[in-house]
CSV table of C-alpha atoms in Angstrom, one decimal:
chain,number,residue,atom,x,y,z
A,1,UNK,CA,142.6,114.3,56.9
A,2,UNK,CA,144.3,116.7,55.0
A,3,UNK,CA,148.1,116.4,53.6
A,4,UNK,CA,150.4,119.3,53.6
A,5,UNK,CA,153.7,119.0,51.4
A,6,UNK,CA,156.2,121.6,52.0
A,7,UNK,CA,159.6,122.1,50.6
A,8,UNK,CA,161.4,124.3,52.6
A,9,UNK,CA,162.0,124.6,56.4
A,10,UNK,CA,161.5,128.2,56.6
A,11,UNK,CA,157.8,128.4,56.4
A,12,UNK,CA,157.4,125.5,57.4
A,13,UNK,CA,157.6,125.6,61.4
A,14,UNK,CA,154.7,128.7,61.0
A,15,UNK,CA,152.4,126.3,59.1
A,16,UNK,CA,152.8,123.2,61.7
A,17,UNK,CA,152.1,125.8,64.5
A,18,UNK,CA,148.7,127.0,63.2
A,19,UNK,CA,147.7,123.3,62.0
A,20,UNK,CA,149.1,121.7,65.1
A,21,UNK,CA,145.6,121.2,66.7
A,22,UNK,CA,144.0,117.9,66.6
A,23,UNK,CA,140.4,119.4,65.3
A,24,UNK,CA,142.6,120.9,62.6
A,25,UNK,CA,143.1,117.3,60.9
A,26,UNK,CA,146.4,117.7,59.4
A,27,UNK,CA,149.3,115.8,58.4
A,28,UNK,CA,152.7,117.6,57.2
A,29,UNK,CA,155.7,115.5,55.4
A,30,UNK,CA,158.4,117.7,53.8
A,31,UNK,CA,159.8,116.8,50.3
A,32,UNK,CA,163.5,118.5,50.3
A,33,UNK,CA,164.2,119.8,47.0
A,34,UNK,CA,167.3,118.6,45.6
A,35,UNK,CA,169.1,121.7,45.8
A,36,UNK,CA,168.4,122.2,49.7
A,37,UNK,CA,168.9,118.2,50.6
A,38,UNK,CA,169.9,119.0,53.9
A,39,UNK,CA,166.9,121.3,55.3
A,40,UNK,CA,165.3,120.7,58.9
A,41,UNK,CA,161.9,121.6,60.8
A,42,UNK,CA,161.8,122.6,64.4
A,43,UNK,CA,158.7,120.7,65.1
A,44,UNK,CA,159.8,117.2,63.9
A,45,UNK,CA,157.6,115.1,65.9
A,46,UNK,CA,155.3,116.5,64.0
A,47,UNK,CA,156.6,116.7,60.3
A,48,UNK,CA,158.0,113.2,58.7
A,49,UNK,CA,160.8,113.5,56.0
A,50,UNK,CA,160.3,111.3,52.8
A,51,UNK,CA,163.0,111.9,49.7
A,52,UNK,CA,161.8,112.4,46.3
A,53,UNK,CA,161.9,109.0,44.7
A,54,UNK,CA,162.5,106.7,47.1
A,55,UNK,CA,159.9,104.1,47.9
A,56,UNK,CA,158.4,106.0,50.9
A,57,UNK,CA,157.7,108.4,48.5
A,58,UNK,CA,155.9,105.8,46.0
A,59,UNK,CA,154.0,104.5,48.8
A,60,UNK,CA,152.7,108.1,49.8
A,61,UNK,CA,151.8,108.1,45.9
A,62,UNK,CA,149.7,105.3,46.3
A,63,UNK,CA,147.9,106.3,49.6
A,64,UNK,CA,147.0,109.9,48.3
A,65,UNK,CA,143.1,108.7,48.3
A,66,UNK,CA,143.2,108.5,52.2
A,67,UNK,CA,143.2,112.1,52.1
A,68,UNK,CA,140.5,115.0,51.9
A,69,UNK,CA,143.0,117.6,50.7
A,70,UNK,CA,146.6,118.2,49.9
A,71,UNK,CA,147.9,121.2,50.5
A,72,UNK,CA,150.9,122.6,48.3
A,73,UNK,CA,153.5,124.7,49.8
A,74,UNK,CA,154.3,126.4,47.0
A,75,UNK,CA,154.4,124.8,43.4
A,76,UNK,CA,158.2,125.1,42.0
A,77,UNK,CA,159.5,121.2,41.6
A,78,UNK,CA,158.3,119.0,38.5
A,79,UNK,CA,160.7,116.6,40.3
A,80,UNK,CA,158.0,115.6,43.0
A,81,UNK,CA,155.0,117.4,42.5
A,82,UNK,CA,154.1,116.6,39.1
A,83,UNK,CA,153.4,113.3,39.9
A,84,UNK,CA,151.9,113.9,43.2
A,85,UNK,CA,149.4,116.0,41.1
A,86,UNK,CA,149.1,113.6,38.2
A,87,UNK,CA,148.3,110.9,40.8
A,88,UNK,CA,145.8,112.5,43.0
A,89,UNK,CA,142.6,110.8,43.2
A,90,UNK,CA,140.0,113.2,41.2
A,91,UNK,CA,138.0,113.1,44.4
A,92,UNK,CA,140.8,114.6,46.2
A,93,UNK,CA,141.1,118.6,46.6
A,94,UNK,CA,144.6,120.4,46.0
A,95,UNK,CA,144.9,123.5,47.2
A,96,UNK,CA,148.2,125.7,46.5
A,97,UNK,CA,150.0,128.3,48.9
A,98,UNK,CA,151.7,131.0,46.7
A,99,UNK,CA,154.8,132.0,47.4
A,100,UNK,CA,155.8,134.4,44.8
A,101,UNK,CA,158.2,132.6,42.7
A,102,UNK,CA,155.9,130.0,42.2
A,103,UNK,CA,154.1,132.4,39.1
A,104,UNK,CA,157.1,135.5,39.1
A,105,UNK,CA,160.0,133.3,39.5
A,106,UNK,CA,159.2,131.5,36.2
A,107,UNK,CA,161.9,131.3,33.3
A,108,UNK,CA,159.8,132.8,30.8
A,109,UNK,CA,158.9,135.9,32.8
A,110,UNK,CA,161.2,136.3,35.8
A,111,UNK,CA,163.6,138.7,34.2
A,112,UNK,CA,160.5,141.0,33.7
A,113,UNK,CA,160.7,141.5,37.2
A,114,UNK,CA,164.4,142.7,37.3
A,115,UNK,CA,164.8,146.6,37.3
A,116,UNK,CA,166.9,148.0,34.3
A,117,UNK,CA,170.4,148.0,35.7
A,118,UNK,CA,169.7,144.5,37.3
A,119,UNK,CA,168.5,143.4,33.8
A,120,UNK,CA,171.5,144.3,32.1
A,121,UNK,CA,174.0,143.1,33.9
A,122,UNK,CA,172.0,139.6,34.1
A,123,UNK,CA,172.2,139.9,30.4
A,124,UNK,CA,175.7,140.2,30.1
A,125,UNK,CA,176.7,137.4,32.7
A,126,UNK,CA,174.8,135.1,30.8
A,127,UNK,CA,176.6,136.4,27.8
A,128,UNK,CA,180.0,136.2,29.4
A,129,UNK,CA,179.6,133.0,30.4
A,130,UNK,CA,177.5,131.8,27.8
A,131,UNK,CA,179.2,128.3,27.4
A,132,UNK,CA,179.6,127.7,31.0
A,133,UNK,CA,175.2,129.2,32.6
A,134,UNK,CA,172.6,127.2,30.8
A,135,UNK,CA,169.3,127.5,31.7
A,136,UNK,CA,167.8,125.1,34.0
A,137,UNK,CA,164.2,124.7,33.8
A,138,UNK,CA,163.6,121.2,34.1
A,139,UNK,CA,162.5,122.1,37.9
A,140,UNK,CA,159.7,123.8,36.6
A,141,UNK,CA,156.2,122.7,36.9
A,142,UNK,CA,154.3,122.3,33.6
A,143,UNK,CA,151.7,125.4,32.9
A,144,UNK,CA,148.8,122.4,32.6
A,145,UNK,CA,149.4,120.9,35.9
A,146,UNK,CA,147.8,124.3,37.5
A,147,UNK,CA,144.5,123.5,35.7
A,148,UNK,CA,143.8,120.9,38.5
A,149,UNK,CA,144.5,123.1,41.4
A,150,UNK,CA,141.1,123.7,42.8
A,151,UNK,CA,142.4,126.8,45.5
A,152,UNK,CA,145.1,129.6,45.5
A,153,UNK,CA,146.1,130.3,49.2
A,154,UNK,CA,146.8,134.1,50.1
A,155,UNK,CA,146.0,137.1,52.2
A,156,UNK,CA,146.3,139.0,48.8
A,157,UNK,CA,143.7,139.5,46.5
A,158,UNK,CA,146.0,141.6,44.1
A,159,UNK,CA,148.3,138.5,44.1
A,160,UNK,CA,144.9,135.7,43.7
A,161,UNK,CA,143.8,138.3,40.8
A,162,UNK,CA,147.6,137.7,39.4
A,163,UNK,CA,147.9,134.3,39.4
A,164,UNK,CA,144.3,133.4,38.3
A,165,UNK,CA,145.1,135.7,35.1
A,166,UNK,CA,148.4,134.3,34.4
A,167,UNK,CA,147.5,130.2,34.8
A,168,UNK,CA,143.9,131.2,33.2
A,169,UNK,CA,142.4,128.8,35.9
A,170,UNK,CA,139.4,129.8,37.7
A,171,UNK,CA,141.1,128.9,41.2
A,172,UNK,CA,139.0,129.2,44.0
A,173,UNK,CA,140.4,132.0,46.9
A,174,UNK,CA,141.1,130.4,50.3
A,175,UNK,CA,142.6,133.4,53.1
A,176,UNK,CA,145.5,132.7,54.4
A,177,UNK,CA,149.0,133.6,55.6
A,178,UNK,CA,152.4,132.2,57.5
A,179,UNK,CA,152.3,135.4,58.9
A,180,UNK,CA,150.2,136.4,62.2
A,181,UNK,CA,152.0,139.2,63.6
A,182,UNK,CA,152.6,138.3,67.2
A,183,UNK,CA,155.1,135.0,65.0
A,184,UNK,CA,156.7,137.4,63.1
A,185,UNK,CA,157.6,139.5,66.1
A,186,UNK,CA,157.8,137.8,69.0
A,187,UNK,CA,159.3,139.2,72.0
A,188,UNK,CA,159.8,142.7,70.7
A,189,UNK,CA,155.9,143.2,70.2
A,190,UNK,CA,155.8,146.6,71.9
A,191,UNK,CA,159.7,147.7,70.6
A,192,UNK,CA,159.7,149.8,68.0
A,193,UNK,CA,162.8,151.0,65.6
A,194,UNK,CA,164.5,154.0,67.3
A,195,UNK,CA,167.9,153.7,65.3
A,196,UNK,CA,168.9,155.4,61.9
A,197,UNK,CA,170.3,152.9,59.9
A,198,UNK,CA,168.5,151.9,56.4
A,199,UNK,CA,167.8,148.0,55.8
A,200,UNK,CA,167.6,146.8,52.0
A,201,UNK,CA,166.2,144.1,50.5
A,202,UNK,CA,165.7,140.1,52.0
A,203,UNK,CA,168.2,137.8,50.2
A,204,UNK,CA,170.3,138.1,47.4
A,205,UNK,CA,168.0,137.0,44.4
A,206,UNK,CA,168.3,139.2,41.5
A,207,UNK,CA,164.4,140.4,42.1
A,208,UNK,CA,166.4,142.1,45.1
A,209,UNK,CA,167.4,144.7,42.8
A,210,UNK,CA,169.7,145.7,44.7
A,211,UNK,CA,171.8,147.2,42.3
A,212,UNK,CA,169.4,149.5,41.2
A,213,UNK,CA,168.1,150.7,44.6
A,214,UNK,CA,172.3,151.2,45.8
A,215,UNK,CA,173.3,153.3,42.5
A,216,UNK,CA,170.0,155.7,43.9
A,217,UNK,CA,171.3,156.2,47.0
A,218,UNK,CA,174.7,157.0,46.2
A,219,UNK,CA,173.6,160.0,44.3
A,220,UNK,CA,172.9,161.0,47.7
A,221,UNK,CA,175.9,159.4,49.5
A,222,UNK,CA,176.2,162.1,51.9
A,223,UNK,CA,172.3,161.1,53.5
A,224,UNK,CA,174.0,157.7,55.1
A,225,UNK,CA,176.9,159.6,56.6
A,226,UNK,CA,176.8,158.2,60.6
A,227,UNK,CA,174.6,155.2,59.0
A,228,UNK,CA,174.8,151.6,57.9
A,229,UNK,CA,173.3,149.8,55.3
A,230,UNK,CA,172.6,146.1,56.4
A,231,UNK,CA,172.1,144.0,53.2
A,232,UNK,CA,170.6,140.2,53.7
A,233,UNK,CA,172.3,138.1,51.2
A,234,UNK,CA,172.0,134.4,52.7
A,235,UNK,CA,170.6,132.7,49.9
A,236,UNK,CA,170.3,131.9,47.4
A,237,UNK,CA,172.4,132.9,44.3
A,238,UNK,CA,176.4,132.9,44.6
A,239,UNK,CA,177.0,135.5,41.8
A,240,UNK,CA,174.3,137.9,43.2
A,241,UNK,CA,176.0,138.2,46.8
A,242,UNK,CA,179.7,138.9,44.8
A,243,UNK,CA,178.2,141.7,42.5
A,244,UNK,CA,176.3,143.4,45.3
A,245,UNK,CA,178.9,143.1,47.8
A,246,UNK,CA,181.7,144.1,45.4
A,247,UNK,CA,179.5,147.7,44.8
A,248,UNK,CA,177.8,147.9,48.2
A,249,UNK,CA,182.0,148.2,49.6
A,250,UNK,CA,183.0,150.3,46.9
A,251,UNK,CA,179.8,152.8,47.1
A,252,UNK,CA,179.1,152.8,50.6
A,253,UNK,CA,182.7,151.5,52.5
A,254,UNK,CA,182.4,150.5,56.0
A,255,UNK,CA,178.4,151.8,56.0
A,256,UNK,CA,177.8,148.8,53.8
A,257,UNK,CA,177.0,146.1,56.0
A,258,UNK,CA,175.9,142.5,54.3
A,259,UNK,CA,174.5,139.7,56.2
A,260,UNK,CA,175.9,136.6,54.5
A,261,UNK,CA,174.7,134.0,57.3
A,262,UNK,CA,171.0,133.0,58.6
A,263,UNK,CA,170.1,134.2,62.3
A,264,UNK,CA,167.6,133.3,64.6
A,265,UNK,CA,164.7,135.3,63.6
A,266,UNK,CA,165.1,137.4,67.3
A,267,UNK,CA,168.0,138.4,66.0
A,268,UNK,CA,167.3,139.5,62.4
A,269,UNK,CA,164.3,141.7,64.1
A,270,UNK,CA,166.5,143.7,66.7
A,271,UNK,CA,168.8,144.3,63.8
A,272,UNK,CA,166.1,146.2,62.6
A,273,UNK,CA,165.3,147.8,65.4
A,274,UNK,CA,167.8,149.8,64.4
A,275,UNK,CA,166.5,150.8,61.3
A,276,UNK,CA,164.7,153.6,60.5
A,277,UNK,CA,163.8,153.1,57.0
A,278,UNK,CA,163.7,149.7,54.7
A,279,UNK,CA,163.9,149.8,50.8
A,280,UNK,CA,162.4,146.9,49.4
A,281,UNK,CA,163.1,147.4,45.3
A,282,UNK,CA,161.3,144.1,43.9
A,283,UNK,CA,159.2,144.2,41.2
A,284,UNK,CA,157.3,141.4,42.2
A,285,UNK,CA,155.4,139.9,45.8
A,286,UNK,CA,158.7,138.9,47.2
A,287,UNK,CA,160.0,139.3,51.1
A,288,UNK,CA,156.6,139.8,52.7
A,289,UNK,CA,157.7,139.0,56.1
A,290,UNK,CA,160.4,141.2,56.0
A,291,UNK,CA,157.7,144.2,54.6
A,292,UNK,CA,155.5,143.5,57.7
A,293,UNK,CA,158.3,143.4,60.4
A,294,UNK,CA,159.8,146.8,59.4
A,295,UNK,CA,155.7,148.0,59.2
A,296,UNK,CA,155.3,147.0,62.4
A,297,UNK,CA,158.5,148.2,63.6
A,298,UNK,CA,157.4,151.5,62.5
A,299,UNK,CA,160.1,151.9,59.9
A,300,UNK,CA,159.3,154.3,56.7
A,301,UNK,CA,159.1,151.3,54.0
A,302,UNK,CA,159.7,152.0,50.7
A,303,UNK,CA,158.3,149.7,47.6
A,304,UNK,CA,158.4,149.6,43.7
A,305,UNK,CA,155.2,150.8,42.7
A,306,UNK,CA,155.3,148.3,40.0
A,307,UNK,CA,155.4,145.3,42.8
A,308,UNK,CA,151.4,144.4,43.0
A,309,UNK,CA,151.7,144.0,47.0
A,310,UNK,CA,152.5,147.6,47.2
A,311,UNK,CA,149.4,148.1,45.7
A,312,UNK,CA,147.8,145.9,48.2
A,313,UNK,CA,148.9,147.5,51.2
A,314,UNK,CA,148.0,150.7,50.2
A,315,UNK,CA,144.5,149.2,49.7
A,316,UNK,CA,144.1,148.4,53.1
A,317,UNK,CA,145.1,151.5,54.4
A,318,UNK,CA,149.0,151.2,55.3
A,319,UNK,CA,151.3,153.8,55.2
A,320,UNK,CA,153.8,152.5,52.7
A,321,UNK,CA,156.2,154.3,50.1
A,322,UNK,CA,156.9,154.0,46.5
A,323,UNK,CA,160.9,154.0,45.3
A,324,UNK,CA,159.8,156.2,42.1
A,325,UNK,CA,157.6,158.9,43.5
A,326,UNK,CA,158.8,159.0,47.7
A,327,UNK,CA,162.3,158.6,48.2
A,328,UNK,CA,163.3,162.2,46.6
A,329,UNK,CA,160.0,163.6,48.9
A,330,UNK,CA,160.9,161.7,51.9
A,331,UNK,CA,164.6,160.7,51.9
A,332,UNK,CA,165.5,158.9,54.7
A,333,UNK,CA,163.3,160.2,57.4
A,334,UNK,CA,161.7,158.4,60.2
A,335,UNK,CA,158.0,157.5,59.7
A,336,UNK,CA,155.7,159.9,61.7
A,337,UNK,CA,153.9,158.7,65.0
A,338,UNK,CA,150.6,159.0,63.6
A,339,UNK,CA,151.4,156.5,60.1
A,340,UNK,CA,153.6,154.4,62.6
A,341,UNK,CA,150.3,154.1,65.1
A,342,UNK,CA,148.3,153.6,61.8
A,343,UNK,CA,149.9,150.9,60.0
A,344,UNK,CA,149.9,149.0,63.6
A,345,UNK,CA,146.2,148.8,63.8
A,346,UNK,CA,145.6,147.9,59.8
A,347,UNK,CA,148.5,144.7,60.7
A,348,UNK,CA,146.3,144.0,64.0
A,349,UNK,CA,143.2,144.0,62.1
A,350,UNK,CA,144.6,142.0,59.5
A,351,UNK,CA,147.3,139.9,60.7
A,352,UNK,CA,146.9,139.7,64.0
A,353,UNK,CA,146.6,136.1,65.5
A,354,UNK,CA,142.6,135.8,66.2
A,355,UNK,CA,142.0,136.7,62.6
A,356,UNK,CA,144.6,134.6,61.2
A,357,UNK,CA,143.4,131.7,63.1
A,358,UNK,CA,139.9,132.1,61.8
A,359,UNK,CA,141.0,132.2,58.6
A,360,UNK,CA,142.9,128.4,59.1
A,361,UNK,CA,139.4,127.2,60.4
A,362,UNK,CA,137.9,128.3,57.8
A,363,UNK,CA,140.7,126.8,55.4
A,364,UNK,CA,140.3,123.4,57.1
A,365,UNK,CA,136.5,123.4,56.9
A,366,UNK,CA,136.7,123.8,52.9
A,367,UNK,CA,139.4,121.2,52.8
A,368,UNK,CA,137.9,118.6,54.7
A,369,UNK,CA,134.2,118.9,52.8
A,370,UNK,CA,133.8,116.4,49.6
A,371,UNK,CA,135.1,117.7,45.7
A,372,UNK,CA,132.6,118.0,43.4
A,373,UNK,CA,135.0,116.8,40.2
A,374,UNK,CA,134.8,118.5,37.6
């Protein structure tokens, strides 16, 4: 049997989905965080709730040798996974998903990933309110507790090669991804984006640099004219959503457009369906699921050619754009029919169902064979 611990609901419902079969073995219990106490699942008969600290959780402690595998959703919270990991039987394989901010979203690097504008201002917020914004980093997991993750989950070599370089731990690669196309999409699997207006960003994290990518286009203001420029800022950082909204309404006026409240994902998509282009200005892996939507959609996406995934995509052959080198060259036009068919057929080779699904199988085989300790 393997054990998956997750953290947050938003992910989780995919992953419960593709391990929901009984040859697939698998048992899912989600660990809130304490900063998200209140988070749900939609398949609940088949994902039990424990609280960190409470004596369910010490009793899942001491049964963690019933187990082939655990599977980490992420690794952020020293809270609850630091001792999971400590306690794991050495005959017991742990295998991490990567989620991004996981490895970029660390204190020690994260504002490395924050474009120059973005960067300053940070700087002088934390100045400002110097007395009142301490660093937190007692959710962090320790560097060392990596060395006894035995696999790094992702469809993204770039991102494996990343993370195996900054831990220094020889992880093994296992494929996989929360996102198989025909999920993602749903019922708008043959729609594709006919409007004009231009979608930025996926939540209002600093990494969003938002900033940045809004003070670009209002050099050419004149561009969004019979436009809007939907912003999602639902989570998770308070001061992020005032700063871009405060600029986003004096740049752009009524064109600005934020999205301050979670949708149903039907929703979110037909929103950009009428989009034609999507400016994603992170630095690092980050809003993935938005990237492949708007791909899919057959919206002109534009990336940081610092952010490693752009580099991946453009490995497999998907017609993608970089912020520094495209967005002069390009503007804001609609993506040709002939990129629009191509990137389709890359995500349907790569993300389609079938070959997600294989990859799982092949996930739960590796997980379910005996560790050879080291």
């Amino acid at each position: 049997m393997i054990l998956h611990l997750v953290t947050d609901e938003k992910f989780t419902d995919y992953a419960i989905k593709q391990f929901s079969a009984p040859e697939m073995e698998s048992e899912f219990v989600l660990i809130p965080s304490n900063w998200n106490p209140g988070c749900d699942v939609k398949y609940n008969a088949a994902c039990r709730m424990i609280r960190q600290g409470s004596v369910e959780f010490q009793e899942l402690l001491s049964h963690l040798g019933d187990y082939s595998a655990i599977v980490l959703h992420g690794m952020h919270w020293a809270g609850w996974e630091a001792p999971l990991i400590k306690t794991a039987p050495q005959n017991v394989k742990i295998a991490w998903v990567l989620w991004g901010g996981d490895v970029y979203g660390r204190s020690d690097i994260e504002d490395t990933f924050d474009a120059p504008i973005t960067r300053l201002i940070s700087k002088l917020r934390m100045l400002i309110k110097r007395n009142k914004v301490a660093q937190d980093t007692s959710w962090e997991l320790p560097y060392d507790l990596f060395q006894r993750v035995d696999y790094c989950m992702t469809s993204q070599t770039e991102e494996y090669d990343y993370a195996t370089h900054f831990f220094n731990v020889p992880f093994k690669r296992l494929w996989y991804t929360y996102y198989a196309i025909e999920e993602m999409i749903g019922s708008l699997i043959t729609e594709r984006a006919t409007g004009n207006n231009i979608w930025l960003g996926n939540s209002a994290t600093e990494s969003n640099n938002h900033i940045d990518a809004m003070l670009k286009l209002f050099v050419n203001k004149s561009e969004l004219t019979g436009r809007k420029l939907i912003v999602p800022l639902s989570y998770p950082c308070c001061w992020v959503k005032g700063v871009v909204s405060k600029l986003g309404n004096f740049c752009f006026g009524k064109s600005f457009q934020p999205l301050f409240d979670f949708i149903p994902r039907v929703e979110y998509n037909k929103l950009m369906l009428d989009c034609s282009v999507m400016i994603m200005p992170h630095y690092m892996s980050q809003g993935m699921g938005n990237v492949f939507t708007g791909l899919w959609l057959g919206m002109r996406v534009y990336m940081s050619k610092r952010n490693i995934s752009y580099d991946y995509l453009k490995r497999i052959g998907v017609a993608v754009f970089s912020l520094e080198d495209d967005l002069k060259k390009y503007g804001l036009s609609p993506l040709p029919e002939e990129e629009f068919q191509q990137n389709r057929k890359v995500l349907s080779e790569v993300y389609g169902r079938e070959h997600v699904m294989d990859a799982v199988r092949d996930v739960v085989r590796e997980l379910s064979s005996p560790r050879i300790c080291k």
